[in-house]
PDB file of C-alpha atoms in Angstrom:
ATOM      1  CA  UNK I   1      -0.219  -0.039  -0.071  1.00  0.00           C
ATOM      2  CA  UNK I   2       1.152   3.293  -1.045  1.00  0.00           C
ATOM      3  CA  UNK I   3      -0.504   6.404   1.062  1.00  0.00           C
ATOM      4  CA  UNK I   4       0.085   9.576  -0.666  1.00  0.00           C
ATOM      5  CA  UNK I   5      -1.608  12.728   1.435  1.00  0.00           C
ATOM      6  CA  UNK I   6      -1.503  14.932  -2.025  1.00  0.00           C
ATOM      7  CA  UNK I   7      -5.382  13.667  -2.134  1.00  0.00           C
ATOM      8  CA  UNK I   8      -5.864  15.560   1.145  1.00  0.00           C
ATOM      9  CA  UNK I   9      -5.718  19.519   2.401  1.00  0.00           C
ATOM     10  CA  UNK I  10      -2.908  19.809   4.981  1.00  0.00           C
ATOM     11  CA  UNK I  11      -3.452  22.978   7.253  1.00  0.00           C
ATOM     12  CA  UNK I  12      -2.257  23.586  10.966  1.00  0.00           C
ATOM     13  CA  UNK I  13      -4.110  21.424  13.712  1.00  0.00           C
ATOM     14  CA  UNK I  14      -4.118  21.921  16.979  1.00  0.00           C
ATOM     15  CA  UNK I  15      -3.042  19.261  19.057  1.00  0.00           C
ATOM     16  CA  UNK I  16      -2.875  17.790  22.364  1.00  0.00           C
ATOM     17  CA  UNK I  17      -6.590  19.062  23.044  1.00  0.00           C
ATOM     18  CA  UNK I  18     -10.181  17.308  23.042  1.00  0.00           C
ATOM     19  CA  UNK I  19     -12.476  17.696  20.320  1.00  0.00           C
ATOM     20  CA  UNK I  20     -15.376  20.157  20.968  1.00  0.00           C
ATOM     21  CA  UNK I  21     -17.600  17.326  20.039  1.00  0.00           C
ATOM     22  CA  UNK I  22     -16.303  15.085  22.450  1.00  0.00           C
ATOM     23  CA  UNK I  23     -18.267  13.994  25.605  1.00  0.00           C
ATOM     24  CA  UNK I  24     -16.726  15.181  28.607  1.00  0.00           C
ATOM     25  CA  UNK I  25     -18.796  12.925  30.792  1.00  0.00           C
ATOM     26  CA  UNK I  26     -19.654  13.526  34.324  1.00  0.00           C
ATOM     27  CA  UNK I  27     -16.958  14.824  36.754  1.00  0.00           C
ATOM     28  CA  UNK I  28     -16.421  16.618  39.776  1.00  0.00           C
ATOM     29  CA  UNK I  29     -14.197  19.026  38.428  1.00  0.00           C
ATOM     30  CA  UNK I  30     -14.719  20.539  35.293  1.00  0.00           C
ATOM     31  CA  UNK I  31     -11.139  20.581  33.773  1.00  0.00           C
ATOM     32  CA  UNK I  32     -10.938  16.897  34.065  1.00  0.00           C
ATOM     33  CA  UNK I  33     -11.356  14.700  30.983  1.00  0.00           C
ATOM     34  CA  UNK I  34     -13.917  11.666  30.899  1.00  0.00           C
ATOM     35  CA  UNK I  35     -13.296   9.147  30.089  1.00  0.00           C
ATOM     36  CA  UNK I  36      -9.938   8.320  31.470  1.00  0.00           C
ATOM     37  CA  UNK I  37      -8.654   7.436  28.105  1.00  0.00           C
ATOM     38  CA  UNK I  38      -8.535   9.652  24.814  1.00  0.00           C
ATOM     39  CA  UNK I  39      -7.698   8.766  21.437  1.00  0.00           C
ATOM     40  CA  UNK I  40      -7.624  10.811  18.425  1.00  0.00           C
ATOM     41  CA  UNK I  41     -10.847  11.567  16.969  1.00  0.00           C
ATOM     42  CA  UNK I  42     -10.025  14.697  14.596  1.00  0.00           C
ATOM     43  CA  UNK I  43      -8.097  15.022  11.525  1.00  0.00           C
ATOM     44  CA  UNK I  44      -7.561  11.578  10.776  1.00  0.00           C
ATOM     45  CA  UNK I  45      -6.711   9.945   7.428  1.00  0.00           C
ATOM     46  CA  UNK I  46      -8.043   6.807   6.567  1.00  0.00           C
ATOM     47  CA  UNK I  47      -8.696   4.166   3.901  1.00  0.00           C
ATOM     48  CA  UNK I  48     -12.310   3.929   2.628  1.00  0.00           C
ATOM     49  CA  UNK I  49     -14.440   1.964   0.143  1.00  0.00           C
ATOM     50  CA  UNK I  50     -14.145   2.608  -3.356  1.00  0.00           C
ATOM     51  CA  UNK I  51     -17.288   0.740  -4.816  1.00  0.00           C
ATOM     52  CA  UNK I  52     -20.382   2.841  -3.713  1.00  0.00           C
ATOM     53  CA  UNK I  53     -20.542   6.625  -4.420  1.00  0.00           C
ATOM     54  CA  UNK I  54     -23.616   6.997  -2.484  1.00  0.00           C
ATOM     55  CA  UNK I  55     -21.991   5.546   0.785  1.00  0.00           C
ATOM     56  CA  UNK I  56     -21.075   7.525   3.766  1.00  0.00           C
ATOM     57  CA  UNK I  57     -17.275   6.924   3.447  1.00  0.00           C
ATOM     58  CA  UNK I  58     -16.403   6.698  -0.251  1.00  0.00           C
ATOM     59  CA  UNK I  59     -13.505   8.164  -2.072  1.00  0.00           C
ATOM     60  CA  UNK I  60     -12.361   6.964  -5.732  1.00  0.00           C
ATOM     61  CA  UNK I  61      -8.995   7.172  -4.481  1.00  0.00           C
ATOM     62  CA  UNK I  62      -9.744   4.898  -1.663  1.00  0.00           C
ATOM     63  CA  UNK I  63      -8.542   7.151   0.838  1.00  0.00           C
ATOM     64  CA  UNK I  64     -10.229   9.939   2.663  1.00  0.00           C
ATOM     65  CA  UNK I  65      -9.912  12.570   5.799  1.00  0.00           C
ATOM     66  CA  UNK I  66     -12.502  13.206   8.441  1.00  0.00           C
ATOM     67  CA  UNK I  67     -13.021  13.537  12.115  1.00  0.00           C
ATOM     68  CA  UNK I  68     -15.490  11.681  14.681  1.00  0.00           C
ATOM     69  CA  UNK I  69     -15.463  10.303  17.883  1.00  0.00           C
ATOM     70  CA  UNK I  70     -16.329   7.041  16.729  1.00  0.00           C
ATOM     71  CA  UNK I  71     -12.851   6.384  14.811  1.00  0.00           C
ATOM     72  CA  UNK I  72     -10.984   6.700  18.354  1.00  0.00           C
ATOM     73  CA  UNK I  73     -12.235   3.573  19.296  1.00  0.00           C
ATOM     74  CA  UNK I  74     -11.210   1.374  16.562  1.00  0.00           C
ATOM     75  CA  UNK I  75      -7.741   3.341  16.676  1.00  0.00           C
ATOM     76  CA  UNK I  76      -7.325   1.875  20.212  1.00  0.00           C
ATOM     77  CA  UNK I  77      -8.761  -1.438  19.673  1.00  0.00           C
ATOM     78  CA  UNK I  78      -5.947  -1.941  16.773  1.00  0.00           C
ATOM     79  CA  UNK I  79      -3.311  -0.314  19.281  1.00  0.00           C
ATOM     80  CA  UNK I  80      -4.482  -2.805  22.009  1.00  0.00           C
ATOM     81  CA  UNK I  81      -4.300  -5.610  19.704  1.00  0.00           C
ATOM     82  CA  UNK I  82      -0.668  -5.056  18.746  1.00  0.00           C
ATOM     83  CA  UNK I  83       0.181  -4.720  21.874  1.00  0.00           C
ATOM     84  CA  UNK I  84      -1.431  -8.111  22.625  1.00  0.00           C
ATOM     85  CA  UNK I  85      -0.095  -9.742  19.928  1.00  0.00           C
ATOM     86  CA  UNK I  86       3.552  -8.268  21.344  1.00  0.00           C
ATOM     87  CA  UNK I  87       2.776  -9.318  24.788  1.00  0.00           C
ATOM     88  CA  UNK I  88       0.494 -12.100  24.491  1.00  0.00           C
ATOM     89  CA  UNK I  89       0.739 -12.862  28.609  1.00  0.00           C
ATOM     90  CA  UNK I  90      -0.703  -9.648  29.511  1.00  0.00           C
ATOM     91  CA  UNK I  91      -3.884  -9.926  31.306  1.00  0.00           C
ATOM     92  CA  UNK I  92      -6.953  -7.332  30.885  1.00  0.00           C
ATOM     93  CA  UNK I  93      -5.986  -5.337  34.030  1.00  0.00           C
ATOM     94  CA  UNK I  94      -2.119  -4.844  32.886  1.00  0.00           C
TER      95      UNK I  94
END
């Protein structure tokens, strides 16, 4: 696979912040993040489907950019899978 970022406009982005559309959840101190784990959900470059132009995530190039908190769940799951593959003896608590 070759990823060519020329398909996506590059722009300055603010890092180390929680997206405005992310839930902060119930907390005692308004400055605390909820949940206890955060992951990228904005300015993501990802593979997309190329067979249905009416689909939500379609691009003739097979690549797209987008935002959404739901993307972070897949990123965290993938990271956990890689860690578990490298260290198969780890328990869930670890």
